[in-house]
Structures are given as structure tokens and as C-alpha cells.
């Protein structure tokens, strides 16, 4: 008999074991929901799947009685736009400052202490400042994402740029490259797949900041909606929304991973 | 005229002396092999030639002028590892030198200009036997192919001096022999001046024209760093016999044991 530590599940067993917790969770929810609804048919805490189906139908496929919009899609579009702008600007700043501070010792000496200091400020603590400075419009929400994840991106990419083997930087110089060419032909292309990894890591925080900002001040958006319907204990809306947000987060992560593998085969081949 | 000249050259880090009182001249077209125990300053010397380390005392001259204190296109280099750029295909690695030279601002060639550079690069790849691998990334190549690619990439710049830092250290013995032939052929064809650091004393004995042995003539077992290494043998290759080889090997081993 092999020791437990040396035993590997097969393909089918791996899938089955992976799905089992999900199935168990589902069963537990169904049982608990049934029990509560039996005791009180108006219970809102653990709605039946049929109630959630009705909510999805109402939010996604019927125009809102007040605005005529399809709320789920309007909310999704609003949230994804903010997320894309925030993460996009952060990625661009991370790329530029990461490369500059990672490559040029003078830039590192001048900027690194500031970036380290900024990265230690809890972003949520300056949310009031953002609302005061930028008003309650789109800018404040996007700024929260930017302030939340840019210092991490810069510091991570600075580190990745410094990890490029010195041999390659020397090699570029012996091939006649100047500093600009070294950045353009060596550092930048090698940092790009690492930027994608760093963005994937920071997306969790980006969602957190987005939903927090939307919860406090917004008129549409996924975070706004779940905090709005919280007042009516509408778990039938909140639960599908949370699932939908999770699904979006997963899809974005998956697409980024796929893109990186397709676009930068050399990066994934050697790791 | 000497291409490389050393006058009373020293290299120290604080109170650790790595190299002391080096005096030698190397003429254009020589192939110098550097051997010696680990920690005897072979690689430090190569780094001074490369420009990433500078002399502490004395002079190191290239064509009669102090050697530039940063790497540039006069001196090509092949390291044991990380010599080629992993994000470029073999062909792009070899094209790089010309692209950087012709297109200062973007460092890339397009269209018809690219075609011309490509032809030159393909000819170079053919001379190192890598025509089939032109489109592959370095991680798809074997260790020996990567080193051939690194040599091809360095030679595209037509450097005056080619520095090889244990370039075949990680290769299988059979592949290593092939690489010796390749390097000797290219050296003869292109009239290069080569400095090669190697761990393998036998390699130094038949490759090239001149053998330098780096060793510490004075060695304090209590303070291995108190005295630096010197060039203890400066032999024309071909003139040395088996006895010399054994003697050098024994001395290098003794130094290595004391320092370990």
C-alpha cells in the first residue's frame, strides 16, 4: 500500500473531487432554503432558485419600469467601463514607472522612496479625500482603483525589470545598443508578459475598490445595485449579482492568461 | 602593435587582492585561453576587458588608450548562460546588432530594409549551422545550439575582440568538441582576437595560440585574499608537453584546496 502522500488521483477523480464541494454547497443551500421557506413562505434570507430566476429575468431581460433600461446589463457596462479605465491607466503607469525605476538607477533613487511611501497609504482611507477633490462623479471611482493598485504594479514591475539578467543588458551594449534601445528592445518586451501577470494579481483588489466606491456614491453599477437592494433584503437579486461578478472576474482572468500564453510563448515555454 | 596591453595592473576589493602586478601584451589575431583555480581572478580579468569592472591600479589599454569603462561594440561577449535574448527568435537575435545600428530611434527594421538584414543574418546562422532553427525561440534550442546562436549574434557586430566566459562549461563533451571546431574556424576566417576563460585545462592546451595560467604565487592559508593572482604561465600553445600540463594542474589544485 502506497503512502497517502504518494497517491495521485486520476483525471476523472480530480474532476469529481473538484466538483464535490460545489455540489455539497448547493445541496446545503437547497435544504436550508427549503426549511426556512417552509416555516415562513415570505422569508427573504435564503430565496428559492425559482425566486432568483424571477429576479434574473426581471433585472436582465425586462426593461426597468423607472428608467427603461435593462438593469443588469447597464450595471455591468458601467462597472466594467470603470474597471477597464482604472486598471488600464494603472497598467500604463505601472509599465512606464516600473521600467524607468527598474532600469535607471538615478530614477530609482529619486522615485522609489515616494512610491514605497504611497503604497503604504490605505486607499480606502483616502476615499473621502477623493470624493471631496473629484466630486461624486466617475473620476473619484476610477481614481480609487488607480490609487489602490498602481503602487503595487509599479513596485512589482520595477522588481521584474531588475530581475532581467545583467548578462542580457551587457549583451545589448556589446551589440551597440544605447539606453533607449535597451529599454525598447530588451526591457519593454520582456516586461509585457510580467505586466499581464501583475494585472491578474491586482484585479481582485481592483474589484474591491470598484465595488466599495460604487456602494458609497453611484447611480448605476454592480456594486451600487447590490448595496441598493440590500435595503429591501433582496437576497434574490444580491446572490445572482455576486455570482455574476465572480463569473466576470473569472472570465477576465482566464482571458488574460490565455492571451499571455498566445502572445508570449517564450515566456511560458521557459517557465 | 598590441591590441591589449597591461602595465602593472591590479584589482582589489577593499583589502581583498584579486589580481596583482599583471604585465602582458596581446597582438591582434591572438587566441588567448585563461585557466586557473576558481577565485583566481580569470573572470574578474575578463570583466575588466569587458568594461564592467575597472582596474584598481595600473593600466589596461585597448589600442594604446585606456579601455572604455562600460561595455560597447568593440568587445563582443558570450557568457555561459543568458547570452541570447529569450524573447526573440534565433533569426531576430542575430539581426539585432544590425537593426540597432541602422535604426537608432526604434531599433527595428521593417519592409525592404528588414529583408536585406534578414539575408545577412541567415548567412551568419548558416555559418554556425543553425539554418533550420531560424524561427525558433532560444528555449526551444539545446544548450549547444544556444551557445552557437550566442556566438553568431556576437559576431554580427564584427567586434575587434571576442570574450568567451566559460562558453562551453554546461555542454556535453561531444558537443563541446564540435564547438571547439566552430570557434577555431570562425577565429581563422574573421581574424578575431579572442580571450576565453575555461575551467578545463586541457581545452586551453590545444585551443588557441596562447595559454595564460592565473595562480597565486604567494598564498597565506590564514588570509587567502591577502595576495592576488598573477599570470604564472604564459605559453604559446603547441610548445607545451604533458609534464607542463600536469605541473600546472597540480599547482592549480593546491591553490584551490588552500582557498576552499
XYZ file of C-alpha atoms in Angstrom:
531
model
C 0.000 0.000 0.000
C 1.430 3.346 -1.059
C 1.687 6.127 1.445
C -1.060 8.749 1.161
C 1.485 11.400 0.212
C 2.486 9.391 -2.879
C -1.024 8.671 -4.166
C -2.298 10.682 -7.114
C -5.942 10.980 -8.187
C -6.675 10.160 -11.841
C -8.280 12.569 -14.299
C -11.857 11.620 -13.524
C -11.211 11.565 -9.784
C -9.610 15.034 -9.954
C -12.691 16.474 -11.647
C -15.092 14.664 -9.340
C -13.210 15.786 -6.236
C -13.106 19.340 -7.523
C -16.846 19.460 -8.225
C -17.855 17.721 -4.998
C -17.575 20.806 -2.697
C -19.682 22.850 -5.133
C -22.359 20.168 -5.213
C -22.320 19.884 -1.413
C -22.677 23.649 -1.039
C -25.604 23.620 -3.418
C -27.350 20.805 -1.525
C -26.795 22.508 1.831
C -28.253 25.744 0.444
C -31.269 23.953 -1.035
C -32.025 22.143 2.219
C -31.622 25.275 4.337
C -33.679 27.378 1.923
C -36.496 24.795 1.847
C -36.551 24.549 5.628
C -36.779 28.330 6.071
C -39.427 28.786 3.362
C -41.495 26.018 4.918
C -41.511 27.843 8.220
C -42.167 31.241 6.613
C -43.125 31.454 2.906
C -42.142 35.156 2.909
C -38.602 34.509 4.132
C -36.101 36.653 2.159
C -32.818 35.435 3.565
C -32.377 32.201 1.573
C -34.613 32.596 -1.507
C -35.521 29.572 -3.613
C -33.869 29.166 -7.004
C -37.179 29.965 -8.650
C -37.207 33.352 -6.900
C -33.654 34.043 -8.054
C -34.660 33.018 -11.576
C -37.507 35.537 -11.446
C -35.090 38.217 -10.216
C -32.645 37.490 -13.031
C -35.496 37.617 -15.532
C -36.584 40.986 -14.106
C -33.101 42.526 -13.937
C -31.640 41.212 -17.163
C -34.420 40.698 -19.671
C -37.138 43.206 -18.832
C -36.731 46.969 -19.076
C -36.828 48.755 -15.745
C -40.160 50.412 -15.037
C -38.440 53.597 -13.922
C -35.710 54.127 -16.488
C -36.498 51.658 -19.257
C -33.015 50.208 -19.016
C -32.081 46.581 -18.721
C -30.534 46.982 -15.278
C -28.123 44.054 -15.164
C -26.542 44.997 -18.470
C -26.472 48.711 -17.689
C -24.847 47.948 -14.331
C -22.348 45.559 -15.930
C -21.402 48.054 -18.601
C -20.953 50.855 -16.067
C -18.813 48.724 -13.744
C -16.691 47.183 -16.478
C -16.046 50.597 -18.011
C -14.812 51.953 -14.676
C -12.739 48.839 -14.097
C -11.217 48.984 -17.583
C -10.313 52.669 -17.334
C -8.920 52.299 -13.826
C -6.930 49.137 -14.496
C -5.843 50.394 -17.932
C -4.415 53.647 -16.581
C -2.813 51.802 -13.671
C -1.218 49.262 -16.008
C 0.162 52.028 -18.213
C 1.608 53.897 -15.232
C 2.946 50.667 -13.770
C 4.625 49.862 -17.060
C 6.227 53.284 -17.520
C 7.348 53.848 -13.935
C 8.230 50.195 -13.414
C 10.532 50.187 -16.429
C 12.067 53.577 -15.671
C 12.767 52.866 -11.990
C 13.752 49.271 -12.671
C 16.199 50.194 -15.415
C 17.707 53.547 -14.473
C 19.438 53.733 -11.066
C 19.009 57.522 -10.946
C 15.250 57.277 -11.477
C 15.080 54.540 -8.850
C 16.964 56.666 -6.340
C 14.604 59.571 -6.941
C 11.244 57.803 -7.139
C 11.437 54.554 -5.170
C 11.032 56.054 -1.663
C 7.987 58.042 -2.792
C 6.369 55.027 -4.438
C 7.059 52.862 -1.383
C 5.524 55.544 0.833
C 2.437 55.884 -1.369
C 1.944 52.135 -1.480
C 1.637 52.086 2.318
C -1.309 54.535 2.382
C -4.529 52.509 2.801
C -6.526 53.513 -0.313
C -9.904 53.258 1.435
C -8.750 55.794 3.988
C -8.332 58.434 1.297
C -11.661 57.696 -0.382
C -13.259 60.715 1.406
C -10.446 62.893 0.069
C -11.140 61.612 -3.445
C -14.832 62.400 -3.124
C -14.002 65.891 -1.863
C -11.420 66.523 -4.605
C -13.076 64.860 -7.575
C -16.737 65.057 -6.596
C -19.070 62.078 -6.693
C -18.674 61.512 -10.441
C -16.853 58.825 -12.383
C -13.417 60.297 -11.734
C -13.407 59.591 -7.989
C -14.317 55.935 -8.517
C -11.696 55.418 -11.195
C -9.132 57.245 -9.073
C -9.739 54.885 -6.167
C -8.851 51.911 -8.381
C -5.793 53.719 -9.710
C -4.543 54.745 -6.282
C -5.306 51.283 -4.966
C -3.363 49.193 -7.457
C -0.812 51.430 -9.203
C 1.828 51.407 -6.420
C 1.687 47.603 -6.344
C 2.036 47.400 -10.134
C 4.959 49.826 -10.201
C 6.800 48.036 -7.428
C 6.193 44.612 -8.911
C 7.306 45.632 -12.406
C 10.325 47.504 -11.047
C 11.351 44.254 -9.368
C 10.720 42.242 -12.543
C 12.753 44.736 -14.603
C 15.645 44.418 -12.166
C 15.490 40.637 -12.462
C 16.373 40.719 -16.143
C 19.803 39.038 -16.134
C 22.694 41.515 -16.197
C 24.225 39.348 -18.929
C 21.471 40.409 -21.317
C 21.879 44.103 -20.555
C 25.631 43.770 -21.152
C 24.971 41.788 -24.305
C 22.788 44.589 -25.680
C 25.572 47.089 -25.041
C 28.137 44.939 -26.842
C 25.718 44.870 -29.789
C 25.845 48.660 -29.846
C 22.576 49.494 -28.066
C 22.134 52.803 -26.227
C 19.978 53.145 -23.097
C 16.814 53.918 -25.059
C 17.328 50.926 -27.342
C 17.972 48.650 -24.366
C 14.637 49.724 -22.900
C 12.832 49.412 -26.218
C 14.218 46.085 -27.421
C 15.107 44.280 -24.181
C 13.274 45.566 -21.105
C 9.888 46.512 -22.518
C 9.207 43.287 -24.465
C 10.350 41.177 -21.529
C 8.198 43.126 -19.059
C 4.950 42.823 -21.052
C 4.016 39.254 -20.033
C 5.018 40.110 -16.471
C 2.684 43.111 -16.635
C -0.148 40.761 -17.516
C 0.677 38.538 -14.515
C 0.808 41.575 -12.234
C -2.526 42.891 -13.572
C -4.112 39.483 -12.985
C -2.911 39.583 -9.385
C -4.196 43.120 -8.856
C -7.649 42.528 -10.363
C -9.013 41.216 -7.076
C -8.119 44.483 -5.355
C -9.419 46.474 -8.317
C -12.857 44.840 -7.957
C -12.779 45.503 -4.228
C -12.097 49.210 -4.717
C -14.654 49.457 -7.525
C -17.472 47.926 -5.514
C -16.565 49.948 -2.420
C -16.660 53.199 -4.386
C -19.902 52.262 -6.136
C -21.506 51.306 -2.833
C -20.885 54.780 -1.454
C -21.607 57.035 -4.419
C -23.023 55.934 -7.754
C -26.256 55.802 -9.688
C -25.552 52.572 -11.532
C -23.075 49.723 -11.394
C -22.931 46.232 -9.980
C -21.702 47.392 -6.572
C -24.299 50.165 -6.458
C -27.110 47.728 -7.219
C -26.315 45.155 -4.548
C -25.948 47.842 -1.906
C -29.186 49.472 -3.080
C -31.332 46.344 -2.915
C -29.772 45.442 0.441
C -32.295 47.874 1.936
C -35.114 45.557 0.885
C -33.236 42.407 1.911
C -33.417 41.314 -1.740
C -31.201 38.308 -1.486
C -32.840 37.039 -4.677
C -31.064 39.861 -6.520
C -27.881 40.060 -4.475
C -26.917 36.403 -4.803
C -27.168 36.269 -8.626
C -25.291 39.596 -8.817
C -22.469 38.245 -6.651
C -22.303 35.130 -8.810
C -22.270 37.295 -11.933
C -19.423 39.463 -10.552
C -17.470 36.320 -9.693
C -18.048 34.978 -13.183
C -16.870 38.246 -14.756
C -13.744 38.250 -12.603
C -13.013 34.664 -13.572
C -13.588 35.368 -17.275
C -11.249 38.384 -17.297
C -8.537 36.423 -15.504
C -8.960 33.484 -17.864
C -8.799 35.670 -20.978
C -5.672 37.462 -19.769
C -3.970 34.143 -19.045
C -4.915 32.811 -22.473
C -3.772 35.980 -24.218
C -0.416 35.876 -22.444
C 0.183 32.259 -23.485
C -0.718 33.019 -27.080
C 1.194 36.282 -27.395
C 4.311 35.455 -25.331
C 5.065 31.756 -25.882
C 8.735 32.301 -24.987
C 7.721 33.474 -21.523
C 5.605 30.461 -20.725
C 7.856 27.992 -22.506
C 10.849 28.657 -20.287
C 8.928 28.583 -17.007
C 51.026 46.993 -32.401
C 49.447 45.409 -29.361
C 45.657 45.448 -29.245
C 45.619 44.817 -25.470
C 48.332 45.961 -23.099
C 48.607 45.646 -19.327
C 51.004 47.692 -17.224
C 51.290 46.745 -13.564
C 47.573 46.021 -13.431
C 45.933 45.432 -10.022
C 42.392 44.610 -8.971
C 41.362 44.860 -5.331
C 38.057 44.838 -3.474
C 38.758 46.544 -0.146
C 41.602 44.545 1.402
C 40.966 41.527 -0.839
C 43.535 41.464 -3.620
C 42.252 39.570 -6.648
C 44.916 40.326 -9.252
C 48.338 41.881 -8.773
C 51.159 43.150 -10.986
C 49.886 41.888 -14.334
C 52.087 42.778 -17.293
C 51.445 41.445 -20.784
C 50.751 42.375 -24.365
C 48.375 40.697 -26.782
C 48.633 41.241 -30.530
C 45.704 41.361 -32.914
C 44.564 37.912 -34.011
C 45.791 36.038 -30.950
C 43.586 33.478 -29.248
C 44.324 33.586 -25.516
C 42.946 30.926 -23.201
C 42.714 31.767 -19.479
C 42.800 28.912 -16.977
C 43.272 28.637 -13.220
C 41.555 27.650 -9.977
C 38.205 29.204 -9.021
C 38.662 32.561 -7.346
C 41.942 33.298 -9.118
C 40.568 36.267 -10.986
C 40.106 34.885 -14.520
C 36.550 36.118 -14.746
C 37.444 39.383 -12.990
C 40.084 39.950 -15.640
C 37.577 39.217 -18.398
C 35.151 41.688 -16.805
C 37.864 44.355 -16.909
C 38.304 43.674 -20.614
C 34.525 43.891 -20.986
C 34.316 47.146 -19.047
C 32.004 46.076 -16.218
C 34.914 46.151 -13.738
C 37.662 48.746 -13.745
C 41.318 48.355 -12.707
C 42.240 49.451 -9.165
C 45.790 50.340 -10.133
C 47.906 50.267 -13.237
C 46.829 50.415 -16.844
C 44.738 48.289 -19.149
C 44.976 49.613 -22.691
C 42.966 48.862 -25.821
C 44.808 50.083 -28.942
C 47.002 52.216 -26.695
C 44.111 54.026 -24.954
C 42.519 53.141 -21.583
C 39.857 50.520 -22.161
C 36.291 52.002 -22.083
C 34.723 51.618 -18.637
C 31.436 50.265 -19.973
C 30.616 47.528 -22.490
C 30.457 48.602 -26.121
C 30.611 47.170 -29.616
C 34.420 46.859 -29.729
C 34.210 43.828 -27.466
C 31.724 41.022 -28.048
C 30.850 38.570 -25.303
C 29.457 35.068 -24.920
C 28.546 34.035 -21.377
C 27.964 30.542 -20.076
C 24.232 31.311 -19.736
C 21.675 34.046 -20.561
C 23.681 35.164 -23.574
C 20.843 35.271 -26.062
C 17.609 37.180 -25.629
C 14.790 34.755 -24.737
C 12.004 36.856 -26.281
C 13.499 36.895 -29.775
C 13.693 34.050 -32.283
C 17.139 32.818 -33.357
C 16.949 34.931 -36.513
C 15.846 38.047 -34.614
C 18.668 37.550 -32.109
C 21.207 37.573 -34.946
C 19.541 40.500 -36.748
C 19.552 42.611 -33.596
C 23.031 44.161 -33.993
C 22.260 45.488 -37.489
C 18.792 46.686 -36.520
C 20.186 48.652 -33.577
C 22.858 50.169 -35.773
C 20.617 51.187 -38.673
C 17.566 52.358 -36.758
C 18.713 54.358 -33.766
C 15.271 55.517 -32.667
C 13.123 52.416 -32.829
C 15.816 49.747 -33.023
C 13.779 47.771 -35.555
C 13.750 47.375 -39.299
C 10.662 46.910 -41.446
C 9.871 46.037 -45.042
C 12.623 46.043 -47.651
C 15.316 47.097 -45.210
C 14.383 44.207 -42.979
C 14.729 41.813 -45.892
C 18.338 42.868 -46.502
C 19.237 42.479 -42.818
C 17.497 39.127 -42.778
C 19.639 37.795 -45.621
C 22.837 38.779 -43.818
C 21.583 37.191 -40.608
C 20.607 33.969 -42.396
C 24.118 33.741 -43.855
C 25.560 34.044 -40.357
C 23.142 31.432 -38.999
C 24.233 29.110 -41.788
C 27.900 29.506 -40.849
C 27.120 28.241 -37.342
C 24.792 25.519 -38.644
C 21.522 26.934 -37.357
C 19.611 27.498 -40.609
C 16.876 25.055 -39.556
C 16.419 26.781 -36.191
C 15.992 30.343 -37.522
C 12.359 30.666 -36.439
C 12.726 29.038 -33.039
C 12.926 30.724 -29.653
C 16.037 30.050 -27.530
C 14.097 27.901 -25.028
C 13.318 25.532 -27.893
C 17.046 25.068 -28.656
C 19.540 22.748 -26.960
C 22.358 24.185 -24.836
C 24.904 23.762 -27.634
C 22.627 25.431 -30.189
C 22.022 28.345 -27.814
C 25.776 28.895 -27.485
C 26.257 28.725 -31.259
C 23.492 31.280 -31.570
C 25.201 33.489 -28.973
C 28.455 33.356 -30.958
C 26.646 34.158 -34.212
C 24.855 37.068 -32.530
C 28.124 38.496 -31.185
C 29.972 38.107 -34.494
C 27.339 40.071 -36.449
C 28.758 43.194 -34.802
C 32.271 42.321 -36.078
C 33.869 43.077 -32.691
C 37.641 43.656 -32.509
C 37.804 41.367 -29.508
C 35.599 38.410 -28.655
C 35.356 37.456 -24.975
C 34.199 33.952 -24.077
C 33.349 33.327 -20.402
C 33.305 29.536 -19.953
C 31.111 29.315 -23.026
C 31.104 25.507 -23.191
C 31.071 24.772 -19.453
C 27.493 23.497 -19.458
C 27.763 21.349 -22.601
C 28.239 17.604 -23.149
C 31.775 16.535 -24.130
C 30.834 15.596 -27.726
C 29.039 18.883 -28.323
C 31.982 20.670 -26.750
C 34.354 19.255 -29.365
C 32.066 20.441 -32.170
C 32.015 23.878 -30.599
C 35.833 23.950 -30.488
C 35.974 23.340 -34.226
C 33.377 26.012 -34.848
C 35.182 28.624 -32.755
C 38.547 27.841 -34.356
C 37.049 28.079 -37.852
C 35.364 31.403 -37.154
C 38.511 32.755 -35.481
C 40.607 31.950 -38.563
C 38.033 33.254 -41.059
C 37.322 36.522 -39.316
C 40.766 37.313 -37.899
C 39.332 37.814 -34.406
C 41.231 38.398 -31.185
C 39.768 36.008 -28.642
C 40.040 35.744 -24.861
C 38.466 32.610 -23.486
C 38.070 31.685 -19.808
C 37.762 27.967 -19.183
C 37.716 25.553 -16.268
C 39.035 22.807 -18.475
C 42.831 22.954 -18.583
C 43.031 20.504 -21.495
C 40.767 22.804 -23.514
C 43.290 25.591 -23.064
C 46.075 23.316 -24.223
C 45.015 22.848 -27.804
C 42.542 25.666 -28.427
C 44.012 28.964 -29.488
C 47.541 30.297 -29.677
C 48.418 31.269 -26.153
C 47.737 29.922 -22.699
C 47.629 32.022 -19.545
C 47.537 30.342 -16.159
C 46.211 32.536 -13.335
C 47.514 31.432 -9.945
C 48.583 32.890 -6.622
C 52.355 32.823 -6.273
C 52.088 33.886 -2.665
C 49.331 32.341 -0.631
C 48.634 32.827 3.072
C 46.302 29.985 4.218
C 45.103 32.216 7.094
C 44.201 35.058 4.708
C 43.615 33.748 1.170
C 42.671 37.226 -0.017
C 45.838 38.967 1.141
C 47.721 38.371 -2.084
C 46.399 38.419 -5.601
C 46.803 36.064 -8.510
C 49.309 36.614 -11.296
C 49.861 35.084 -14.686
C 52.169 32.231 -13.665
C 52.461 30.658 -17.121
C 52.303 32.459 -20.456
C 52.842 29.711 -23.008
C 52.489 29.532 -26.760
C 50.090 26.665 -27.431
C 51.812 23.740 -29.118
C 55.064 24.187 -27.189
C 53.820 22.632 -24.005
C 54.129 18.965 -23.179
C 52.315 16.578 -20.898
C 54.673 17.323 -17.992
C 53.840 21.033 -18.073
C 50.138 20.241 -18.117
C 50.472 18.015 -15.062
C 52.585 20.585 -13.220
C 50.075 23.372 -13.893
C 47.181 21.141 -12.870
C 48.874 20.234 -9.568
C 49.598 23.843 -8.709
C 46.066 24.944 -9.545
C 44.653 22.115 -7.414
C 46.890 23.082 -4.482
C 45.729 26.695 -4.693
C 42.105 25.630 -4.919
C 42.465 23.454 -1.784
C 44.085 26.227 0.220
C 41.414 28.705 -0.759
C 38.491 26.358 -0.112
